[in-house]
GROMACS .gro file of C-alpha atoms in nm:
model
  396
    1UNK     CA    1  -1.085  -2.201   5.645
    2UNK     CA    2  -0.801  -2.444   5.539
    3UNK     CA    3  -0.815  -2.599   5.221
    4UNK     CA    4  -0.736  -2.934   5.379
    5UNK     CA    5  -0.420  -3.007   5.159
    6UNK     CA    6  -0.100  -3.038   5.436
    7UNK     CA    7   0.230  -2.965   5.278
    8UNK     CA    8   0.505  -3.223   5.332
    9UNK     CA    9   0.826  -3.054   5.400
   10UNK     CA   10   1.027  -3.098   5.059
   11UNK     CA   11   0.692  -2.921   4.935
   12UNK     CA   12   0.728  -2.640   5.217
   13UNK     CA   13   1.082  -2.582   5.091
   14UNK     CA   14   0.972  -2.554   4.719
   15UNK     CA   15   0.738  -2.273   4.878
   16UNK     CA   16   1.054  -2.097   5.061
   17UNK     CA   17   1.190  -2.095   4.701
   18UNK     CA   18   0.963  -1.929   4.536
   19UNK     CA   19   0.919  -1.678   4.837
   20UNK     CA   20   1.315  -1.575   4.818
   21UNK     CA   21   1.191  -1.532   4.412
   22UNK     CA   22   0.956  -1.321   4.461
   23UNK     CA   23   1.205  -1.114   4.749
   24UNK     CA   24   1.453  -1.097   4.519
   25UNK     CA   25   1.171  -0.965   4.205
   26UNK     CA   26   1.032  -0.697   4.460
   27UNK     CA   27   1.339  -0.576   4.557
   28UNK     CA   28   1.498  -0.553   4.169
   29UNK     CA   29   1.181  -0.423   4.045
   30UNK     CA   30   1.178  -0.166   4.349
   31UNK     CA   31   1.522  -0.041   4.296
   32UNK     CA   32   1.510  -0.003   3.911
   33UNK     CA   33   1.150   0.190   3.971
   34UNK     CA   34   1.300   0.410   4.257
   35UNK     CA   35   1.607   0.482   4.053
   36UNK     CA   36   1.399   0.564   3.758
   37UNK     CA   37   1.197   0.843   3.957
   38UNK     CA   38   1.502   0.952   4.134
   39UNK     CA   39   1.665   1.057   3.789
   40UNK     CA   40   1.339   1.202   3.650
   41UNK     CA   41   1.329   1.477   3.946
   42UNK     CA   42   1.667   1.508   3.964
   43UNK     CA   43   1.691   1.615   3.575
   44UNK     CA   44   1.384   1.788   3.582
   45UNK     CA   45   1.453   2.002   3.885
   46UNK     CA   46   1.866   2.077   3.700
   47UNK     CA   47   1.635   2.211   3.386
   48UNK     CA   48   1.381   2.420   3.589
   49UNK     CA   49   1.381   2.720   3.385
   50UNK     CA   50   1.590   2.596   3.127
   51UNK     CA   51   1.368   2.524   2.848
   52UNK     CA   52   1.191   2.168   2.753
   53UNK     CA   53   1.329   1.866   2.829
   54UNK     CA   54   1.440   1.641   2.584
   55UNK     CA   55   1.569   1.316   2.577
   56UNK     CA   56   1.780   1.117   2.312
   57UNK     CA   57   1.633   0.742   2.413
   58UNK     CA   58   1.446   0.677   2.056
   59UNK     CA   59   1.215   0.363   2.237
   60UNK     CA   60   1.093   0.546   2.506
   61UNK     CA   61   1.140   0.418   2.840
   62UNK     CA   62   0.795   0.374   2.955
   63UNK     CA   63   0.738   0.011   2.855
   64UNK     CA   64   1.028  -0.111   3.011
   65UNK     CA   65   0.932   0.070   3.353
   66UNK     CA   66   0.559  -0.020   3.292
   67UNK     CA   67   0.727  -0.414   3.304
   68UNK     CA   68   0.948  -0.359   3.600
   69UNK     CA   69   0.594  -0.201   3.757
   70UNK     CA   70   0.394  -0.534   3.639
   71UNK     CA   71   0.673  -0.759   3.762
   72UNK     CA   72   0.651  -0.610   4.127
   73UNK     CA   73   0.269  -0.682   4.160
   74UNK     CA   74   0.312  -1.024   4.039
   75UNK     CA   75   0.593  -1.049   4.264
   76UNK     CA   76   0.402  -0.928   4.531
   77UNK     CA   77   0.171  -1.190   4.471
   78UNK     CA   78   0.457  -1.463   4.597
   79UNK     CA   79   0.461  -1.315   4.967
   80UNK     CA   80   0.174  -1.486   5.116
   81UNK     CA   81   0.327  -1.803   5.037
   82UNK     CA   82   0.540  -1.694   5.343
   83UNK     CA   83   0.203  -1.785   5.564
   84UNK     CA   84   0.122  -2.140   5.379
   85UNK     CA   85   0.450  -2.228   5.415
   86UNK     CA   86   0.445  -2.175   5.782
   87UNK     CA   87   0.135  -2.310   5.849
   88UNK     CA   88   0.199  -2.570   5.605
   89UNK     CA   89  -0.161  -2.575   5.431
   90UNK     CA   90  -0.359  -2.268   5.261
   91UNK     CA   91  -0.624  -2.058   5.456
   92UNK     CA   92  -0.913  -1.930   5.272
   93UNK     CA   93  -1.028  -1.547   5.336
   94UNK     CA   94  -0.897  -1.210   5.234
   95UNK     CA   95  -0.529  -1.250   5.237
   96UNK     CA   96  -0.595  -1.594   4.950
   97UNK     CA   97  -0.832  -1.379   4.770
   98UNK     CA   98  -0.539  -1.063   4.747
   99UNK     CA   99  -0.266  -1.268   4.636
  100UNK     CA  100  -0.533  -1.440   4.351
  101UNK     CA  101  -0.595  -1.084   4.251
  102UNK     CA  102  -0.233  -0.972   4.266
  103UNK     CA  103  -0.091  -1.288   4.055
  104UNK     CA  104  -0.379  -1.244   3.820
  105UNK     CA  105  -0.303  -0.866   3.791
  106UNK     CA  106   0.056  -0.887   3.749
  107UNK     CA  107   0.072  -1.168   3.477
  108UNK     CA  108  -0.188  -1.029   3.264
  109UNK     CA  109  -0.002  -0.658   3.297
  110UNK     CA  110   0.368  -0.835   3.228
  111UNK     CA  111   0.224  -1.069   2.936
  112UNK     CA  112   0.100  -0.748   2.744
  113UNK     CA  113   0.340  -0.516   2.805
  114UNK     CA  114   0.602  -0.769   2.675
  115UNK     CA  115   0.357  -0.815   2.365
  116UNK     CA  116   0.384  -0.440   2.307
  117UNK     CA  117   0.748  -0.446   2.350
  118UNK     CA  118   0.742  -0.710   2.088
  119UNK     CA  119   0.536  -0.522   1.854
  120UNK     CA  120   0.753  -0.177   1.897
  121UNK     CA  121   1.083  -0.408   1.833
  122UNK     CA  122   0.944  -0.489   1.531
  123UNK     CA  123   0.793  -0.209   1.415
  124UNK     CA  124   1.163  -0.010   1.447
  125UNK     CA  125   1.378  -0.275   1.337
  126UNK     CA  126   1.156  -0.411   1.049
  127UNK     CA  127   0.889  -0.177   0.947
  128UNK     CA  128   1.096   0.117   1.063
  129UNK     CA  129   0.850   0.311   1.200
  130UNK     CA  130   0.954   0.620   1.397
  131UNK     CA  131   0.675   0.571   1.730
  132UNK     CA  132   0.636   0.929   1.928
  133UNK     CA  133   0.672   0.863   2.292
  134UNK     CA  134   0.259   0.986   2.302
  135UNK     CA  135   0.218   0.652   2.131
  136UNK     CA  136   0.358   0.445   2.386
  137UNK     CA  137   0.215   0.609   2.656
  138UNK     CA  138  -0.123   0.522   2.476
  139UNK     CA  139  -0.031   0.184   2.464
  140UNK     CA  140   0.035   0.160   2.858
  141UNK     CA  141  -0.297   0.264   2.906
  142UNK     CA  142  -0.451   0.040   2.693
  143UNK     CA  143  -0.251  -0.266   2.861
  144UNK     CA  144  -0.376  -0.133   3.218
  145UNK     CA  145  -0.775  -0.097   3.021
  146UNK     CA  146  -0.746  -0.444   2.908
  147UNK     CA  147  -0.623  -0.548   3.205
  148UNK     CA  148  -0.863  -0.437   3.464
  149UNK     CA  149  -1.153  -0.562   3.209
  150UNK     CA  150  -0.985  -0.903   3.223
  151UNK     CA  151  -0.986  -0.875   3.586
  152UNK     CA  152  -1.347  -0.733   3.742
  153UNK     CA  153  -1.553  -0.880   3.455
  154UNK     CA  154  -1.536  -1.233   3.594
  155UNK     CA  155  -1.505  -1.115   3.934
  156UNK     CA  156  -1.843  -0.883   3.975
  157UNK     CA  157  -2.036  -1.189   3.778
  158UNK     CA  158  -2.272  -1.322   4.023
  159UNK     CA  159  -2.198  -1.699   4.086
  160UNK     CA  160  -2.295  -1.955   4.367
  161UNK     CA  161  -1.930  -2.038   4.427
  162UNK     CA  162  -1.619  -1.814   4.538
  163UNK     CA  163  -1.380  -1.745   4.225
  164UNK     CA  164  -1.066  -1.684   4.379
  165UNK     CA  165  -0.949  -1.999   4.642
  166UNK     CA  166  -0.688  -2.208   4.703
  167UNK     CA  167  -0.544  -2.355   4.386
  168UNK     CA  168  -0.236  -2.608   4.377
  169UNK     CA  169   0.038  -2.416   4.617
  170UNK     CA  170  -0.081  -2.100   4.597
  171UNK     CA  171  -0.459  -1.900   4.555
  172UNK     CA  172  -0.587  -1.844   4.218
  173UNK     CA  173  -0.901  -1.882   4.017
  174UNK     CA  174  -1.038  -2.230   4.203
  175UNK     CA  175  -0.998  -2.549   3.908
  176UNK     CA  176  -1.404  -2.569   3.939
  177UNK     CA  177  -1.406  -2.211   3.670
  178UNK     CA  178  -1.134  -2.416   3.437
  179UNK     CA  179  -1.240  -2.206   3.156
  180UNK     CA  180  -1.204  -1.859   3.332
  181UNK     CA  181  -0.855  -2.001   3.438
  182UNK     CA  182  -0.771  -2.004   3.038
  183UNK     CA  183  -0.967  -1.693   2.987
  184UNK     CA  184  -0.832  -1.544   3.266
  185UNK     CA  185  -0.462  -1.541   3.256
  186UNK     CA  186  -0.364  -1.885   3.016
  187UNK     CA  187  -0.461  -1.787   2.746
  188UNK     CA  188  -0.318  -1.414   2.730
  189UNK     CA  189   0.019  -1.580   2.831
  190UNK     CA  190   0.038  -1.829   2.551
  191UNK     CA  191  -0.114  -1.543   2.301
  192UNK     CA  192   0.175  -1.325   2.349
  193UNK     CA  193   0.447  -1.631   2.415
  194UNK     CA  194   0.335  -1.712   2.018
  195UNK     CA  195   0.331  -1.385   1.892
  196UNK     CA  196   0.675  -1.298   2.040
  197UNK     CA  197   0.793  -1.633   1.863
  198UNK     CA  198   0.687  -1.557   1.540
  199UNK     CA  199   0.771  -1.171   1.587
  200UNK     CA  200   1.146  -1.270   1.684
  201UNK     CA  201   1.206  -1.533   1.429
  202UNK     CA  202   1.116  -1.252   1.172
  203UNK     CA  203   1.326  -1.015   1.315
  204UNK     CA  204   1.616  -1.261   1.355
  205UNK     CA  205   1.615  -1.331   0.966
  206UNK     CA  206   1.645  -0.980   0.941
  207UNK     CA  207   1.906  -0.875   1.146
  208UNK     CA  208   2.106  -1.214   1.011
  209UNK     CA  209   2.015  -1.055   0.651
  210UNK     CA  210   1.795  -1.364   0.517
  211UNK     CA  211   1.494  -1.172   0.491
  212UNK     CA  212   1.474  -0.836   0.313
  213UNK     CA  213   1.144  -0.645   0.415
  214UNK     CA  214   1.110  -0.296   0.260
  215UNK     CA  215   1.446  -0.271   0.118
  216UNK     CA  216   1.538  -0.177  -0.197
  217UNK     CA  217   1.389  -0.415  -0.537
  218UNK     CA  218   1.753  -0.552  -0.591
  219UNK     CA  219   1.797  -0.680  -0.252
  220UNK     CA  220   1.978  -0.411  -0.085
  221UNK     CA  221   1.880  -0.264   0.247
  222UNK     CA  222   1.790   0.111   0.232
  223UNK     CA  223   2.051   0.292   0.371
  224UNK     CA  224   2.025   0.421   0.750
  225UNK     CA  225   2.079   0.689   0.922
  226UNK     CA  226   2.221   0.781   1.223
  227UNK     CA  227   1.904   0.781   1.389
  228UNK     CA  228   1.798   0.485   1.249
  229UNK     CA  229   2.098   0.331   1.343
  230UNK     CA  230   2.027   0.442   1.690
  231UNK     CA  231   1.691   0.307   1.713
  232UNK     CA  232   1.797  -0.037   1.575
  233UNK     CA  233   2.078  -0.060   1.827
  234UNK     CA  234   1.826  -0.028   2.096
  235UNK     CA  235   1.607  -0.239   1.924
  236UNK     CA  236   1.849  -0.517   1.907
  237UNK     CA  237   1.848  -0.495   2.285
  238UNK     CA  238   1.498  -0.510   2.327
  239UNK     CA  239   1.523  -0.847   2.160
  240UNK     CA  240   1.603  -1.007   2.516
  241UNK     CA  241   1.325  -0.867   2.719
  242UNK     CA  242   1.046  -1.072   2.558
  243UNK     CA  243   1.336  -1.373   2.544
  244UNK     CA  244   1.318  -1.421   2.948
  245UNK     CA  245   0.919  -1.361   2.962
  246UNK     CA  246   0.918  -1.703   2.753
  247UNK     CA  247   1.195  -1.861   2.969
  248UNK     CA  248   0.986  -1.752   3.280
  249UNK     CA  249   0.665  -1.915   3.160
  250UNK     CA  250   0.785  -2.201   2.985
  251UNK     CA  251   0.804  -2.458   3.284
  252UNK     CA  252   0.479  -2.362   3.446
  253UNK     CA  253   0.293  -2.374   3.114
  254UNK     CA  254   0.433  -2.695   3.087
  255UNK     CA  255   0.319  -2.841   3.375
  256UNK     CA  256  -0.032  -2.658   3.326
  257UNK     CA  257  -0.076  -2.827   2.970
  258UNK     CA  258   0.018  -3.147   3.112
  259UNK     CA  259  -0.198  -3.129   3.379
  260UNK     CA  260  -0.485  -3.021   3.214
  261UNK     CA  261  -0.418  -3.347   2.951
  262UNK     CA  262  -0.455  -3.559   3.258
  263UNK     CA  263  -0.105  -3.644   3.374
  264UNK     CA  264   0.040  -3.651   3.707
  265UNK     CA  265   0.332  -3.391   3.732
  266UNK     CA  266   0.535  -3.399   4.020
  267UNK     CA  267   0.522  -3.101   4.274
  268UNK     CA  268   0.912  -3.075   4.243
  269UNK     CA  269   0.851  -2.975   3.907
  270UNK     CA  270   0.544  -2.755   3.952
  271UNK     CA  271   0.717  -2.561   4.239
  272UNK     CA  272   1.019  -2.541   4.024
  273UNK     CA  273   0.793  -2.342   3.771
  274UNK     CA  274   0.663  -2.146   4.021
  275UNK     CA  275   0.999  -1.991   4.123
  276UNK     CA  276   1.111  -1.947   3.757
  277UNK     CA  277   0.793  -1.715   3.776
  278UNK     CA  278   0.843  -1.558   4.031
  279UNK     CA  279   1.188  -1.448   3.921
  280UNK     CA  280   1.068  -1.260   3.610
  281UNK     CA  281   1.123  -0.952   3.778
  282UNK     CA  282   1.482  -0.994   3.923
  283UNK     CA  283   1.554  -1.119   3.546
  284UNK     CA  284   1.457  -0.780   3.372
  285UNK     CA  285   1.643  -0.637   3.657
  286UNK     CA  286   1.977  -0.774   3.576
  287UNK     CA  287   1.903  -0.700   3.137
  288UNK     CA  288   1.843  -0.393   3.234
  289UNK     CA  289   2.210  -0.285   3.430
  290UNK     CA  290   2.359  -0.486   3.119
  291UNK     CA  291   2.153  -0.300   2.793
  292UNK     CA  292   1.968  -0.087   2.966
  293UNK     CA  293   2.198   0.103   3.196
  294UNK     CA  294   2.065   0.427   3.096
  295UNK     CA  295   1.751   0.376   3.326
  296UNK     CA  296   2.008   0.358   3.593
  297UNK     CA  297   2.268   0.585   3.540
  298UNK     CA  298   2.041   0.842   3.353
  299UNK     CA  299   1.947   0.961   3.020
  300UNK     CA  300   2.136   1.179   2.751
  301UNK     CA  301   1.937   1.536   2.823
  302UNK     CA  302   1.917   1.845   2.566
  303UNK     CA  303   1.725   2.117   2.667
  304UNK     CA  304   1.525   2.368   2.393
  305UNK     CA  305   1.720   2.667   2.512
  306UNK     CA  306   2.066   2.819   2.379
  307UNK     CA  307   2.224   3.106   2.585
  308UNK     CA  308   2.273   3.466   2.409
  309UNK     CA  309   2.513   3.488   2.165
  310UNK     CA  310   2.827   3.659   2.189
  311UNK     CA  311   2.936   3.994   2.002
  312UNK     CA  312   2.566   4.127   2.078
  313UNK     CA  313   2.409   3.906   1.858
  314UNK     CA  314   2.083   3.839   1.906
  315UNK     CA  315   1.930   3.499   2.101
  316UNK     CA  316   1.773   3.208   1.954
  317UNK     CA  317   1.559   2.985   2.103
  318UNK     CA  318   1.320   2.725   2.041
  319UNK     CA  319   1.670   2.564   1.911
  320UNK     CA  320   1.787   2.200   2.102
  321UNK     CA  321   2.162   2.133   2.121
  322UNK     CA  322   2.116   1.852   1.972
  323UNK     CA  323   1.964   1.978   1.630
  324UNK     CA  324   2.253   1.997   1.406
  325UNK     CA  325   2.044   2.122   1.136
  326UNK     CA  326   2.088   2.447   1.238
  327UNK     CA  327   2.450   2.506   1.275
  328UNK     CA  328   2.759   2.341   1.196
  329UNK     CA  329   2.697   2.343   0.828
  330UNK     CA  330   2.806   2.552   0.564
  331UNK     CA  331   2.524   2.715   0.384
  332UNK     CA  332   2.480   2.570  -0.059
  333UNK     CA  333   2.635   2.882  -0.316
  334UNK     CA  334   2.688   2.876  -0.635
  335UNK     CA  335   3.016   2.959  -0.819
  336UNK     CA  336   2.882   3.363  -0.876
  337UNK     CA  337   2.733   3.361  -0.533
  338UNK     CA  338   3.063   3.245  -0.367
  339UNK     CA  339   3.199   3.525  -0.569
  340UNK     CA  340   2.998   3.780  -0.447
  341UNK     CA  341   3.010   3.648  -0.124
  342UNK     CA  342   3.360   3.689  -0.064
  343UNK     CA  343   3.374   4.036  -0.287
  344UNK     CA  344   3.085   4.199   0.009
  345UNK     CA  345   3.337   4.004   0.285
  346UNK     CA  346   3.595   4.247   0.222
  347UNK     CA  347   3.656   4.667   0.232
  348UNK     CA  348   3.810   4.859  -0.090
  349UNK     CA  349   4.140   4.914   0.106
  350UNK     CA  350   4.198   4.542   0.091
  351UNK     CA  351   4.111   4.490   0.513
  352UNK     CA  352   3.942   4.195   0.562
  353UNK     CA  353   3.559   4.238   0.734
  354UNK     CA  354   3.481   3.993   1.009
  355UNK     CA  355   3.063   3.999   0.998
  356UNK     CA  356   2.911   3.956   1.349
  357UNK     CA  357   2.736   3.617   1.339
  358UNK     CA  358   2.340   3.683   1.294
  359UNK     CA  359   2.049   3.441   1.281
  360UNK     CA  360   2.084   3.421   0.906
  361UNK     CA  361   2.403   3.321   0.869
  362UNK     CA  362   2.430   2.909   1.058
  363UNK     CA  363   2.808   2.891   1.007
  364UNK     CA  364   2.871   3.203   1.186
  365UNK     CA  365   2.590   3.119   1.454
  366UNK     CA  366   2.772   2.806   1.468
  367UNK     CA  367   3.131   2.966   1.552
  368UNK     CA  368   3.007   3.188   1.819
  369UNK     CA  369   2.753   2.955   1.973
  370UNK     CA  370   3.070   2.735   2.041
  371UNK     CA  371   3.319   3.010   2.135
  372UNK     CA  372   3.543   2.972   1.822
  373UNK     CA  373   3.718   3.280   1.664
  374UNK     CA  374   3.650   3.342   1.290
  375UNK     CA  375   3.884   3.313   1.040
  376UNK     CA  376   3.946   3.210   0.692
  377UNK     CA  377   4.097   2.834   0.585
  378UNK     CA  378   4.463   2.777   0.413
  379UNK     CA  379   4.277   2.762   0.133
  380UNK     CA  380   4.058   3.095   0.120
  381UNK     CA  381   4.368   3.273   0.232
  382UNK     CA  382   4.564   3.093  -0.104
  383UNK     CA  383   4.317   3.242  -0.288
  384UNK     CA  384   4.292   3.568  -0.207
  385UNK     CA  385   4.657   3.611  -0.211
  386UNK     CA  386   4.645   3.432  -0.571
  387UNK     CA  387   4.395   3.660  -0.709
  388UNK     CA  388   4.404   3.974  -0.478
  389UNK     CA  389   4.271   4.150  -0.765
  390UNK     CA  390   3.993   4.027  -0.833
  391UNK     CA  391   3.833   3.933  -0.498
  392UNK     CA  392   4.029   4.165  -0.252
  393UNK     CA  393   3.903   4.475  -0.366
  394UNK     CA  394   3.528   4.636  -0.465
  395UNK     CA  395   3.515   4.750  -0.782
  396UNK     CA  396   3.571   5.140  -0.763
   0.00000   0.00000   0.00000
């Protein structure tokens, strides 16, 4: 039945807004999700019998494409303001009681999962944690748990009234359950809109070096490595994900507290808040093609496999391409064990021995994993000339 509110037509047109919002979020949140699962098959089906896959993203691109997948249902939420527009008033039934469900969903799902993100920024670039990818994938769970709790608990209580109905311009929790409306979806939004404040400030004083957390006694920062370098840069990033989720909320909460304190806010400005909303998706869309663009264009892959060796050495696998540990280094001797190294390197006639690479040996494992040819530096070659005596020859 209609909810016997008739929209005037500068309110129809904030409506149309925040439909083309929502369009625009669906079809952002869409492509980047589409995209995602186009490069996932396409790398896994190139490494089919190759080996595992591994990738070199340090984050873990799950919460990011757990957003875009939170953004879409909230987006989705926006369409039936297509009908209320047209008709120019809001019918109760099933298609009020959907979008209710679908708004509630989706904010709750993109409030938490840009909490997380939050939290994961900070752990890397403060705490410096090193979170396994199982971790995160436990966390989307948990944010999908929650979720659904927040969700069917109020809805399967018994009551005498309808929960979901016509609310304002769209359908949400009806303004007779005011406190499940703060319960419901409010509160979680200004919960994580703090946190991420008081996360970010943190990790802006660190980053701008006026706060020192778990460095070294006299002030100085621990030094990083490459990997840790790596994971900051991406951190860094991550810093304007939760940045638009406040930008996106700000005017509606607004207009929510200032409602609820008892003053009349004008519907410009409400539907104004709505289509800043709605546009939360289309937002992490265009952050993602500019830090992101790996989600796009695909990941760095290594694969734990390495082809046989040349010279009929024997394969080793289990080994990533990536893992410089185990080649491209020379191995640690002492001045006698250089010495005896070089005397077993050579035959009593004075011919130098070229040693097939083996599994024990990295630096020759190294040479013909890469295709190079083996030969001695300027200056081994000084010094065997030099003292030909004394390391050219084996003792008779």
């Amino acid at each position: 039945m209609p909810s016997g509110v008739i929209f005037n037509f500068s309110e129809r047109v904030g409506l149309l807004f925040s439909i083309e919002s929502g369009i625009a979020s669906i079809l952002a949140s869409t492509f980047v999700l589409s995209f995602a699962l186009f490069k996932w098959l396409k790398r896994t089906v190139n490494s089919w019998g190759r080996g595992n896959l591994m990738r070199s993203d340090a984050s873990d691109s799950g919460l990011f494409l757990n957003l875009m997948f939170a953004d879409l249902i909230q987006a989705c939420g926006w369409l039936p303001n297509i009908k209320w527009m047209v008709d120019a008033t809001i019918t109760d039934g099933h298609l009020c009681t959907a979008q209710a469900v679908l708004k509630q969903v989706g904010l709750v799902g993109t409030c938490l999962t840009s909490l997380a993100i939050a939290l994961h920024t900070f752990g890397v670039l403060v705490l410096r944690w090193k979170p396994s990818r199982h971790l995160n994938k436990a966390i989307i769970l948990c944010v999908w748990v929650v979720t659904a709790l927040i969700v069917i608990i109020p809805a399967a209580t018994p009551r005498n009234e309808p929960l979901y109905g016509p609310a304002g311009f769209w359908c949400f929790i009806t303004p007779r359950w005011k406190t499940l409306q703060l319960t419901g979806m409010y509160l979680w939004i200004w919960i994580a809109a703090f946190s991420m404040l008081i996360l970010y400030s943190i990790m802006f004083g660190v980053m701008r070096g006026w706060l020192n957390i778990g460095g070294s006694p006299n002030g100085e920062a621990p030094v990083d490595s490459e990997e840790d370098k790596q994971a900051k840069a991406i951190a860094k990033m991550m810093l304007f994900f939760p940045a638009v989720y406040i930008f996106t909320i700000l005017p509606n909460s607004l207009a929510r507290w200032l409602t609820t304190a008892g003053h009349d806010i004008p519907s410009e400005f409400i539907l104004f808040g709505n289509t800043v909303f709605g546009s939360s998706g289309f937002l992490n869309f265009i952050l993602f093609l500019l830090t992101r663009p790996a989600i796009v264009i695909g990941e760095t892959i290594t694969v734990e496999h390495v082809p046989n060796l040349p010279l009929h050495s024997p394969s080793i696998s289990k080994h990533s391409y990536s893992d410089t540990s185990h080649m491209g280094q020379l191995p640690d001797f002492s001045q006698g064990e250089q010495r005896e190294q070089r005397q077993s390197s050579h035959l009593s006639d004075g011919d130098v021995h070229q040693p097939s690479p083996t599994a024990e040996s990295p630096f020759m494992y190294h040479l013909a994993a890469t295709g190079r040819p083996y030969g001695r530096s300027k200056g081994a070659q000084l010094a065997l000339e030099d003292d030909d005596e004394s390391y050219g020859r084996l003792p008779s």
